[in-house]
Coordinates of C-alpha atoms and ligand atoms in Angstrom, one line a residue:
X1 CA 22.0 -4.8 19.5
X2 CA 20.3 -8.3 18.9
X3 CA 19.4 -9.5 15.6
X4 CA 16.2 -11.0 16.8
X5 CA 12.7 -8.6 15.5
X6 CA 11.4 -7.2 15.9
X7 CA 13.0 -5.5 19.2
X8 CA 16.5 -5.3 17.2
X9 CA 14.0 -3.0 14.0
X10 CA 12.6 -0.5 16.2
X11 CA 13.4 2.3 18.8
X12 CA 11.3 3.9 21.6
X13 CA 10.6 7.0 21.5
X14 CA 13.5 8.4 24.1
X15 CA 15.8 5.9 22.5
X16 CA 15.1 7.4 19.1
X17 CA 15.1 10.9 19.9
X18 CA 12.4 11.8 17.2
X19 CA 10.9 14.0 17.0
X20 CA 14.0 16.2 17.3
X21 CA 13.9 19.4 15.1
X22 CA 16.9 21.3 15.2
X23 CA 16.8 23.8 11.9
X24 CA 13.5 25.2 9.8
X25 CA 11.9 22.4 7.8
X26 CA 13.5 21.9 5.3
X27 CA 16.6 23.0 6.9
X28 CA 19.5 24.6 5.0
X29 CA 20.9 21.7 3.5
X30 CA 17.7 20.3 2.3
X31 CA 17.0 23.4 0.5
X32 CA 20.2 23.6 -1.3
X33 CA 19.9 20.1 -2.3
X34 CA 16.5 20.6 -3.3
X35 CA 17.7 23.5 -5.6
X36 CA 19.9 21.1 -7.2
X37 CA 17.1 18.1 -7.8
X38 CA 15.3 21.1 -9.8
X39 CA 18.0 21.8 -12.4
X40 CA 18.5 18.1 -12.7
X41 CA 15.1 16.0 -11.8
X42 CA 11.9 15.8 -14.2
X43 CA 9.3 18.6 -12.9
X44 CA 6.9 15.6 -13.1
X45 CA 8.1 14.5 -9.3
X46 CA 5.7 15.5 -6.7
X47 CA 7.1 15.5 -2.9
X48 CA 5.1 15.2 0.3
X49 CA 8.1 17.3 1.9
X50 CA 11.2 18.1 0.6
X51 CA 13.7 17.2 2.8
X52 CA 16.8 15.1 1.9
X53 CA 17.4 11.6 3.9
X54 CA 20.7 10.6 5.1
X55 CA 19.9 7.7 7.6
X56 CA 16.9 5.8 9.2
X57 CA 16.6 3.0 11.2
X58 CA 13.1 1.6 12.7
X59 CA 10.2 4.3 12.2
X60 CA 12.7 7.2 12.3
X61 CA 13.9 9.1 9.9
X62 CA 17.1 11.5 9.8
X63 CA 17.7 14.2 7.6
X64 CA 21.0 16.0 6.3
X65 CA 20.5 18.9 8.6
X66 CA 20.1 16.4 11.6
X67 CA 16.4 16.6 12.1
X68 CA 14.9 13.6 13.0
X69 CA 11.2 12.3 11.9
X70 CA 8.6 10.2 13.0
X71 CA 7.9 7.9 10.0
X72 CA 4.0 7.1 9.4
X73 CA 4.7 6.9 5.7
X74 CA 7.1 4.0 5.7
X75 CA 7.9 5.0 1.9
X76 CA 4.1 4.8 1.4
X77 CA 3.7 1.4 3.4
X78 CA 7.1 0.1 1.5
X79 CA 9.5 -0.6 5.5
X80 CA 6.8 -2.3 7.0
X81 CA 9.7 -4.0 9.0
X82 CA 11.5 -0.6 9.5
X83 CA 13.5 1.6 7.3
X84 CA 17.0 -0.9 7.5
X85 CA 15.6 -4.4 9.4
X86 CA 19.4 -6.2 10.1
X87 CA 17.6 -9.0 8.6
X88 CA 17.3 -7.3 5.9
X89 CA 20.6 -5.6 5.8
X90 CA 22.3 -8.8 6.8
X91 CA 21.3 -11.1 3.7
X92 CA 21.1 -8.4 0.7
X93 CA 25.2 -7.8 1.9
X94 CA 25.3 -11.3 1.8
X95 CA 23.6 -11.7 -1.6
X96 CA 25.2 -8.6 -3.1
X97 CA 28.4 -9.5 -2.3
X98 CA 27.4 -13.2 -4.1
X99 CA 26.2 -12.0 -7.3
X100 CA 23.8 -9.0 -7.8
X101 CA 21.9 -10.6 -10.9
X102 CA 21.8 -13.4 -13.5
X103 CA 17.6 -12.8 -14.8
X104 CA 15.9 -15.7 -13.8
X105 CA 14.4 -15.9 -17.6
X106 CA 18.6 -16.6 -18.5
X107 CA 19.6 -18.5 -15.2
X108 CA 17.9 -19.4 -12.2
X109 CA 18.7 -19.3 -8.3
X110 CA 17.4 -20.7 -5.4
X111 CA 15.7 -17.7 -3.3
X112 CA 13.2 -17.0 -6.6
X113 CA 12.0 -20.3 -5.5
X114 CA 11.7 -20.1 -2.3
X115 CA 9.7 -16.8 -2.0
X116 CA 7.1 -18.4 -4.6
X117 CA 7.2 -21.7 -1.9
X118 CA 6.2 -18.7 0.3
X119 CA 3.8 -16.8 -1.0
X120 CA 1.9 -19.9 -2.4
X121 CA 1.5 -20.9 1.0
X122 CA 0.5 -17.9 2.7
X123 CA -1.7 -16.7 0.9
X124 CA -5.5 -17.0 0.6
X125 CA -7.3 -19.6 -0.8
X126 CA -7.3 -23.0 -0.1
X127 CA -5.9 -25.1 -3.3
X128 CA -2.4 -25.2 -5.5
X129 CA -1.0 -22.4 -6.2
X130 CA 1.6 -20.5 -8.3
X131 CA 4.1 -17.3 -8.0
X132 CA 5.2 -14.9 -10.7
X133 CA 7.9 -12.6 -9.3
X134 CA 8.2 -8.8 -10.9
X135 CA 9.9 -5.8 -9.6
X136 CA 7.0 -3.2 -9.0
X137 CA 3.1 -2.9 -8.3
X138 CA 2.2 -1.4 -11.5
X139 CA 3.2 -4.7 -13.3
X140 CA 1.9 -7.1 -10.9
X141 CA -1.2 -5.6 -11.7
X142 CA -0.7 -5.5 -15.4
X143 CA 0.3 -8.8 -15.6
X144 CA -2.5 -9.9 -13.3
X145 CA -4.6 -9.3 -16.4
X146 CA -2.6 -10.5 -19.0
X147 CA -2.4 -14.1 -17.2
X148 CA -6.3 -13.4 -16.3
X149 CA -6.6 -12.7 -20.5
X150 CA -4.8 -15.7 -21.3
X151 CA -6.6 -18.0 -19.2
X152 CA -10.3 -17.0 -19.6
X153 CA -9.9 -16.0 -23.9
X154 CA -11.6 -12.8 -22.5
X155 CA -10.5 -8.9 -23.1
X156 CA -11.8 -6.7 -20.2
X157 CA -11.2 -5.5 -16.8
X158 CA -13.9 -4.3 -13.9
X159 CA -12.1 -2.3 -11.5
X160 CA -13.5 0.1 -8.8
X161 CA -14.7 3.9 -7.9
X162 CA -11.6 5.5 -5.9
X163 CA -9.3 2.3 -6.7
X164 CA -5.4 2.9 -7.7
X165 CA -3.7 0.2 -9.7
X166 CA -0.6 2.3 -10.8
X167 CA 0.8 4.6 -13.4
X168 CA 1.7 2.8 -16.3
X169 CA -0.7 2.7 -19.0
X170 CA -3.0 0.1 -18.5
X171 CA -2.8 0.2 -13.9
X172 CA -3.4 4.2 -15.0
X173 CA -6.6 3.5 -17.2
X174 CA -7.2 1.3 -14.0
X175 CA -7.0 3.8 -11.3
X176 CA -9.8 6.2 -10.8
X177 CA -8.5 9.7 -10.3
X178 CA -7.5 12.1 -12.7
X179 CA -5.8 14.2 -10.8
X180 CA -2.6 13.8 -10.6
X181 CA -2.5 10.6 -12.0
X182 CA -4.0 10.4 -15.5
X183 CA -4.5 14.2 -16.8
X184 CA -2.7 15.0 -20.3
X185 CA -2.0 11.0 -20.3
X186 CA -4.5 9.7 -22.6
X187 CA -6.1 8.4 -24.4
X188 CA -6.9 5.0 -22.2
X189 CA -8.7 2.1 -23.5
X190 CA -11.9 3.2 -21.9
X191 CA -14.4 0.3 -23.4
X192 CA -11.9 -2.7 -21.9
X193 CA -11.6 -1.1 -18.4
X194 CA -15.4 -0.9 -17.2
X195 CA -15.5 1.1 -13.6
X196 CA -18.2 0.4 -10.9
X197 CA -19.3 1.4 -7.4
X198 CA -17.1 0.7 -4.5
X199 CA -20.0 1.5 -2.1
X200 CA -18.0 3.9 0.3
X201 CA -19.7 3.7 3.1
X202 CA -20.1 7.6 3.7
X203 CA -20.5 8.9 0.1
X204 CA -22.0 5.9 -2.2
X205 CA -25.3 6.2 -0.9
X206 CA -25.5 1.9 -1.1
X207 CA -25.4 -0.7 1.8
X208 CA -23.7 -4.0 1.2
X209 CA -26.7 -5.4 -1.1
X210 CA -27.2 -2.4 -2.9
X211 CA -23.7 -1.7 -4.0
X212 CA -23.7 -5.4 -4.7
X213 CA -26.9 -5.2 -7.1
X214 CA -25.2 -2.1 -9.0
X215 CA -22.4 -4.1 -9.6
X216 CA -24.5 -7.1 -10.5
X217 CA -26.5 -4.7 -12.7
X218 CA -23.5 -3.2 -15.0
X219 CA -21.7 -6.7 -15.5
X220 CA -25.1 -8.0 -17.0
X221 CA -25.4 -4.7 -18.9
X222 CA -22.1 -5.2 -20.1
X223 CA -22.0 -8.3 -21.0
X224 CA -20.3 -10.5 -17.8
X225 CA -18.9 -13.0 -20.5
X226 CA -16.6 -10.4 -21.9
X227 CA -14.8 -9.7 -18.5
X228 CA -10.9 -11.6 -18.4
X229 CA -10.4 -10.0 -14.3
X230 CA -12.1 -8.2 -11.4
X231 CA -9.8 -5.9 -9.5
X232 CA -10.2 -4.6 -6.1
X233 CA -8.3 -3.5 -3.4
X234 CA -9.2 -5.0 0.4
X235 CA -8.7 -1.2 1.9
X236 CA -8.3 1.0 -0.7
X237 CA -5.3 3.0 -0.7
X238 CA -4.4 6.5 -2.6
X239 CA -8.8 6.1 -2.5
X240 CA -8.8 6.8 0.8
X241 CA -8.3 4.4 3.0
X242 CA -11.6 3.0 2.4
X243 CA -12.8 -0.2 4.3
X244 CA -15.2 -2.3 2.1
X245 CA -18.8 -2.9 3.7
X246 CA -18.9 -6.0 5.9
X247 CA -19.8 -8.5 2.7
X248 CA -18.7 -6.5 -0.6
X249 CA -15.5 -8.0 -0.9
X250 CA -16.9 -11.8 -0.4
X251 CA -20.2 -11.2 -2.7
X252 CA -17.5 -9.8 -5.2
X253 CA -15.8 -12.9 -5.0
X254 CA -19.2 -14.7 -5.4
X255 CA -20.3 -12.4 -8.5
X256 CA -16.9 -13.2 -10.4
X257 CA -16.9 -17.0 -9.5
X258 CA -20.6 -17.6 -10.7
X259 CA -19.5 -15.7 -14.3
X260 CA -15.8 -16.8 -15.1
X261 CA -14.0 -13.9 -14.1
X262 CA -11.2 -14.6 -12.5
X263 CA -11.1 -12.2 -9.2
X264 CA -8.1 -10.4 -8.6
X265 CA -7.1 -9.1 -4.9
X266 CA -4.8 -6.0 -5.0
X267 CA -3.2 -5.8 -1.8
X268 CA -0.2 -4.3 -3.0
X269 CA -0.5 -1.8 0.1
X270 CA -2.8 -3.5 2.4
X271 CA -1.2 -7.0 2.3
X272 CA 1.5 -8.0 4.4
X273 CA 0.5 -7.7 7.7
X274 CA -0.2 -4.2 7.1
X275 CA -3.8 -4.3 8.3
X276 CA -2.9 -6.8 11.4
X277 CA -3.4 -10.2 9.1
X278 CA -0.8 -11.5 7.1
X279 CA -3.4 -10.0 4.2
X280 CA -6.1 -7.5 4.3
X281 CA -8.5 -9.9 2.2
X282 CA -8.3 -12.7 5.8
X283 CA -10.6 -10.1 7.7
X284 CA -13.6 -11.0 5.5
X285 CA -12.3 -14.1 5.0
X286 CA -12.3 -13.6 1.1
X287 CA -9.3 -15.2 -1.2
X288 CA -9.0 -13.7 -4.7
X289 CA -8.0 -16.4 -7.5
X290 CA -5.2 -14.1 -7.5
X291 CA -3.4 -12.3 -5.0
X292 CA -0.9 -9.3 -5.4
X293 CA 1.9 -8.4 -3.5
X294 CA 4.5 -5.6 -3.9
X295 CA 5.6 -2.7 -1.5
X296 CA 6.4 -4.5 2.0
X297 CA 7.4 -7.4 0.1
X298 CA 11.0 -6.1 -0.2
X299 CA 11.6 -4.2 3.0
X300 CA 12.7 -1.4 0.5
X301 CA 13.8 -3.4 -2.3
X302 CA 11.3 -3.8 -5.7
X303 CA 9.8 -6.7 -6.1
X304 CA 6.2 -8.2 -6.3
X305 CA 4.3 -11.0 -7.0
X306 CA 1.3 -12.5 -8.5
X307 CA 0.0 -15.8 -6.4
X308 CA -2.6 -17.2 -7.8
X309 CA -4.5 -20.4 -8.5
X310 CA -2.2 -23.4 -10.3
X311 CA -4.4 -23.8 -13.2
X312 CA -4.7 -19.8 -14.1
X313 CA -1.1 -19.0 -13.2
X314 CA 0.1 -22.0 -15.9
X315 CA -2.4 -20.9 -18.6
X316 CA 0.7 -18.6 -19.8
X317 CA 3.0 -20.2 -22.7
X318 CA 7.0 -20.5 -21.5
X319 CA 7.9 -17.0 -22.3
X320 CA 4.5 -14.7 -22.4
X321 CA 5.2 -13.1 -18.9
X322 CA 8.8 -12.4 -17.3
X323 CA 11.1 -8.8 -17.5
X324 CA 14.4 -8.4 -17.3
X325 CA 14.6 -7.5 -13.4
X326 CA 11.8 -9.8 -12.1
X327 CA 12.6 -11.5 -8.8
X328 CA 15.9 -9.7 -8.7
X329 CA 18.2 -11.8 -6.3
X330 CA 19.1 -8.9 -3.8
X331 CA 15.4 -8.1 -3.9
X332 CA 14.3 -11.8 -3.4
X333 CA 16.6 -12.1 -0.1
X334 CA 15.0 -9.0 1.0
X335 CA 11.5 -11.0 0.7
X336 CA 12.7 -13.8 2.5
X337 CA 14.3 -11.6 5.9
X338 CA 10.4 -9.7 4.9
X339 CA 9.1 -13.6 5.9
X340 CA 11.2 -14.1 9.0
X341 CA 10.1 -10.7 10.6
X342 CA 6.2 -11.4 9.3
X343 CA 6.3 -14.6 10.7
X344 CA 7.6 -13.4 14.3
X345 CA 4.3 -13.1 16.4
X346 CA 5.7 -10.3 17.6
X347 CA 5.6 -8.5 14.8
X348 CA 1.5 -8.6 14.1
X349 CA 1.0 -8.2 17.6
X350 CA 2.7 -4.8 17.7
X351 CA 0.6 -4.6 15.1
X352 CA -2.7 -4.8 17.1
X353 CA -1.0 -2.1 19.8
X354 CA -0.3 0.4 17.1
X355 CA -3.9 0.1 15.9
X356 CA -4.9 0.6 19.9
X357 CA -2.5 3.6 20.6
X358 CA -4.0 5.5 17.1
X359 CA -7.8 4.4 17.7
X360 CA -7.6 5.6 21.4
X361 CA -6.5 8.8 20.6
X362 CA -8.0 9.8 17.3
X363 CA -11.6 8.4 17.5
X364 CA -12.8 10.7 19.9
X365 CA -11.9 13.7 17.7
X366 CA -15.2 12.2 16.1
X367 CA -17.5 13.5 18.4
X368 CA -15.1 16.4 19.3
X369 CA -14.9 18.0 16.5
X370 CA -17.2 18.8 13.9
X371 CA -14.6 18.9 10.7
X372 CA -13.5 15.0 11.7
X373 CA -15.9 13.0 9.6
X374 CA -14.6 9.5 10.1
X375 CA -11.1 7.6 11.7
X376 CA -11.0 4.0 10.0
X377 CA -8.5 1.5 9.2
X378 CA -7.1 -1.6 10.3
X379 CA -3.9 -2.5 11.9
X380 CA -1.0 -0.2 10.9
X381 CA -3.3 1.2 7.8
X382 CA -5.1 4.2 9.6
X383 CA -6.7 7.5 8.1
X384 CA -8.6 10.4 9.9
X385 CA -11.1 12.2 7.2
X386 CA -11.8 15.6 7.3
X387 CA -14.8 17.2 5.9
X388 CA -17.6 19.9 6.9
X389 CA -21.0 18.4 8.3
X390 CA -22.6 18.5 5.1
X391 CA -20.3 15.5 4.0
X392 CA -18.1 18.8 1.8
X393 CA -14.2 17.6 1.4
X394 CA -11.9 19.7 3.5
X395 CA -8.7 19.1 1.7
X396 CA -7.4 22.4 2.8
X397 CA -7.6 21.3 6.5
X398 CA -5.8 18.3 5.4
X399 CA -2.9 20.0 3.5
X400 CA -2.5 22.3 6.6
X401 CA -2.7 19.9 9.3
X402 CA 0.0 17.9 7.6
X403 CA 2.3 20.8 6.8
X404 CA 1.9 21.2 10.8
X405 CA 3.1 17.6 11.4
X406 CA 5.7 17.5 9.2
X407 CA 7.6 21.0 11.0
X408 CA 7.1 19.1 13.9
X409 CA 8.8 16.2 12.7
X410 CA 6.0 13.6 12.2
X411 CA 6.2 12.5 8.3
X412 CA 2.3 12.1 7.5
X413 CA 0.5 11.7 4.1
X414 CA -2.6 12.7 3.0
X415 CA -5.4 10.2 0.4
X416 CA -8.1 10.0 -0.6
X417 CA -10.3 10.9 -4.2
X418 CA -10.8 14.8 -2.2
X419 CA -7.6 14.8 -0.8
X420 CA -9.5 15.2 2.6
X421 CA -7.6 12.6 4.5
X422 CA -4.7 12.2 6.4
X423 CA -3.4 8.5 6.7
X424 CA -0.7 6.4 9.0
X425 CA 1.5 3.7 7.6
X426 CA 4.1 3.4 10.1
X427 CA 6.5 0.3 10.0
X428 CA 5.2 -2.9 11.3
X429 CA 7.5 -3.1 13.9
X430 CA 7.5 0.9 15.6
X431 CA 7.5 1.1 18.9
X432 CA 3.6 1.9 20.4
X433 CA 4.8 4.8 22.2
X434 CA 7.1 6.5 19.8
X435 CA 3.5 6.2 17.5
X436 CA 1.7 7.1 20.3
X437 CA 4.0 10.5 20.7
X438 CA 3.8 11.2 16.9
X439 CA -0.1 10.6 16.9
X440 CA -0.2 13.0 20.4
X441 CA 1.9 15.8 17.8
X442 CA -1.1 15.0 14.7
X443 CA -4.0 15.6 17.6
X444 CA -2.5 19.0 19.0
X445 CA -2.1 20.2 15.0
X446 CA -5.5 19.0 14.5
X447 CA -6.8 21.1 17.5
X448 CA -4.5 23.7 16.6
X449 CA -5.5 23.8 13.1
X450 CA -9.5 23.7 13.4
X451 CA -9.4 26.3 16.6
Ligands
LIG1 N1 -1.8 -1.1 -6.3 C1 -3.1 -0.8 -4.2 O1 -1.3 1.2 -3.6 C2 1.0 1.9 -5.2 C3 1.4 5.0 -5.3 C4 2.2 6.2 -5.1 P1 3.9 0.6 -7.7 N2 0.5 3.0 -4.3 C5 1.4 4.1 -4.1 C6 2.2 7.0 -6.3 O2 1.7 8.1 -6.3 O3 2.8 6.6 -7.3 C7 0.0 0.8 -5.6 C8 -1.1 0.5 -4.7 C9 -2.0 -0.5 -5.1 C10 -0.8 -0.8 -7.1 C11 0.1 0.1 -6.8 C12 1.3 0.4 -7.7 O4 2.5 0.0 -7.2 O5 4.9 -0.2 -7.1 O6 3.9 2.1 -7.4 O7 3.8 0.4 -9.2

């Protein structure tokens, strides 16, 4: 095998042998294992499907009864350069073997640095910037709006119908849904974190200006002065894979700009070449004063980052922001293979053919079928929504279109506020036609399901 990506990342679908079901899902093993996760794992775990993992390599996933998956999960869109990239591999060995931790607050090292050098240049926005490393999303986001706080003297946060921030306390006051996220976790403080339209394009009622003009209309209600951040996703995410109206995102940007508030891009799931740009934010060419990045960033590893604007990143006194684990060394080697295989024009290209071999076969089921309200995406960030004519939620179809998949050995999740929507996150780098066979599976169950 060659080193190079991201050929030496992925398999074809003969090559990988997946789907290949040889037991019931989950198979024996699986369930005995599972047994023993109850009598020694919090209840407060959910699991998409509750089979044990003993290897993967590209987009396929084995389990410890030998049944082999299709991966359009990636971890939720965590091995966007496949599930054990050598790159990867090759330098956390290296690092690990090195030293596996020093806390850059106590001692510093050199690849901390050079993923900042990174993302500062990647990144939107045209002028100097500056990186924060943390280990998860959740605190990217949180301190997002402690820097935001620090550098404007303000207190509160705007944030988004159907948006997801995270589950700690603050992200979870952030993110919209209460179920299963937020009930019995109160109470939130519900007069900092002010919540406006998103103007879904199928439910919110609101073109571009409209939803625009509501948002215009609560800030000045509210008092636009006492807002430290505005947070939005590019896609949203666990909302449903919801692509902003041509304009939101950049009359967003405008709205914050004109009152102070510094504008904060989440694309903790849809940055990273995810979408088919290095970030989600590029296809309306919007740049946040900060960006956040997470997931992908470690090809499996925690870490994330807040890039933002020199001035508003260095408002912070030495000391306010940092944690223990931030920019871990093993994880921060991890980022930089991450780079290698992102900047490989390879990579986004596949990209581009996974959006293709997904759009060609799903949109049709539009007009097919009456149940399939709406395919939509970008890149490697694609959903298929199910719901009757009258606009109702189907999350049942949802729930048993995906059990379907998964005993056929394609790993899907379902989104969305209803639950009513199945989405694809398969690794960057998977091979078109072993997602072309797992998406060929998903339109049979579909059919299958709605006959
Ligand atoms: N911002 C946009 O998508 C994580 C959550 C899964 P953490 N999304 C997956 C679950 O049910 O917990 C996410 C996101 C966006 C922030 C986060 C939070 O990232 O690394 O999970 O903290």
């Amino acid at each position: 095998m060659t080193t190079s990506s991201p050929e030496a990342a992925r398999l074809s679908a003969p090559e990988s042998g997946a789907p290949h079901i040889r037991t019931e899902i989950p198979g024996p093993r699986s369930r005995e294992l599972h047994a023993q996760r109850t009598a020694a794992i919090s209840d407060g775990f959910g699991v998409t499907l509750p089979v044990f993992i003993e290897k993967a390599h590209g987009a396929v996933l084995e389990d410890v009864d030998g049944n082999r998956f299709i991966d359009f999960a990636s971890g939720i869109a965590v091995t966007s350069v496949g599930a054990s990239h050598p790159k990867v591999v090759e330098r956390v060995a290296a690092q690990a073997a090195k030293f596996t931790h020093t806390c850059f607050m106590v001692t510093e090292y050199e690849s901390f640095v050079r993923v900042g050098e990174w993302l500062n240049a990647h990144v939107p926005g045209d002028w100097e910037k500056r990186t924060a490393l943390f280990s998860t999303g959740a605190e990217a986001v949180e301190n997002a709006v402690k820097i935001a706080r620090r550098f404007t003297g303000r207190g509160r946060v705007l944030v988004f119908d159907e948006a997801y921030h995270g589950r700690s306390l603050l992200t979870m006051s952030m993110t919209a849904k209460e179920h299963p996220y937020k009930a019995g976790f109160g109470p939130f403080p519900t007069s900092d974190v002010v919540r406006v339209t998103n103007g879904n394009a199928l439910r919110s009622g609101l073109d571009t200006a409209g939803a625009l003009a509501e948002v215009e209309r609560v800030l000045a209600e509210e008092g636009p002065e006492t807002f430290a951040a505005m947070v939005i996703e590019p896609i949203q995410g666990e909302g449903g894979f919801n692509v902003p109206q041509q304009g939101f995102l950049s009359g967003l940007a405008d709205l914050a700009r004109r009152h102070g508030i510094v504008f904060v891009m989440d694309e903790i799931q849809a940055g990273l070449g995810r979408t088919g740009t290095l970030f989600a934010s590029e296809h309306e060419g919007v740049a946040g004063d900060i960006t956040l990045t997470a997931k992908a960033l470690g090809g499996g590893l925690p870490i994330s980052a807040v890039t933002g604007r020199a001035d508003i990143m260095n408002a912070v006194h030495a000391g306010g922001i940092g944690g223990t684990y931030a920019g871990n060394p093993i994880a921060c080697e991890a980022a930089l293979a991450v780079f290698e295989v992102l900047e490989d024009p390879a990579t986004l290209e596949n990209v581009a053919r996974i959006e293709q071999v997904v759009f060609e076969r799903l949109k049709p089921l539009v007009d097919e079928l009456p149940q399939v309200l709406d395919v939509r995406g970008r890149g490697a960030m694609l959903a298929i929504e199910f719901a009757d004519p009258d606009l109702t939620p189907r999350p049942d179809l949802t729930t048993a279109i995906s059990k379907a998949c998964h005993q056929a050995g394609v790993l899907t999740l379902t989104t969305g506020t209803h639950g009513n929507v199945i989405r694809l996150l398969p690794p960057l780098i998977a091979e078109p036609e072993l997602v072309a066979a797992g998406v060929d599976i998903l339109v049979a169950k579909i059919k299958e399901t709605l006959a």
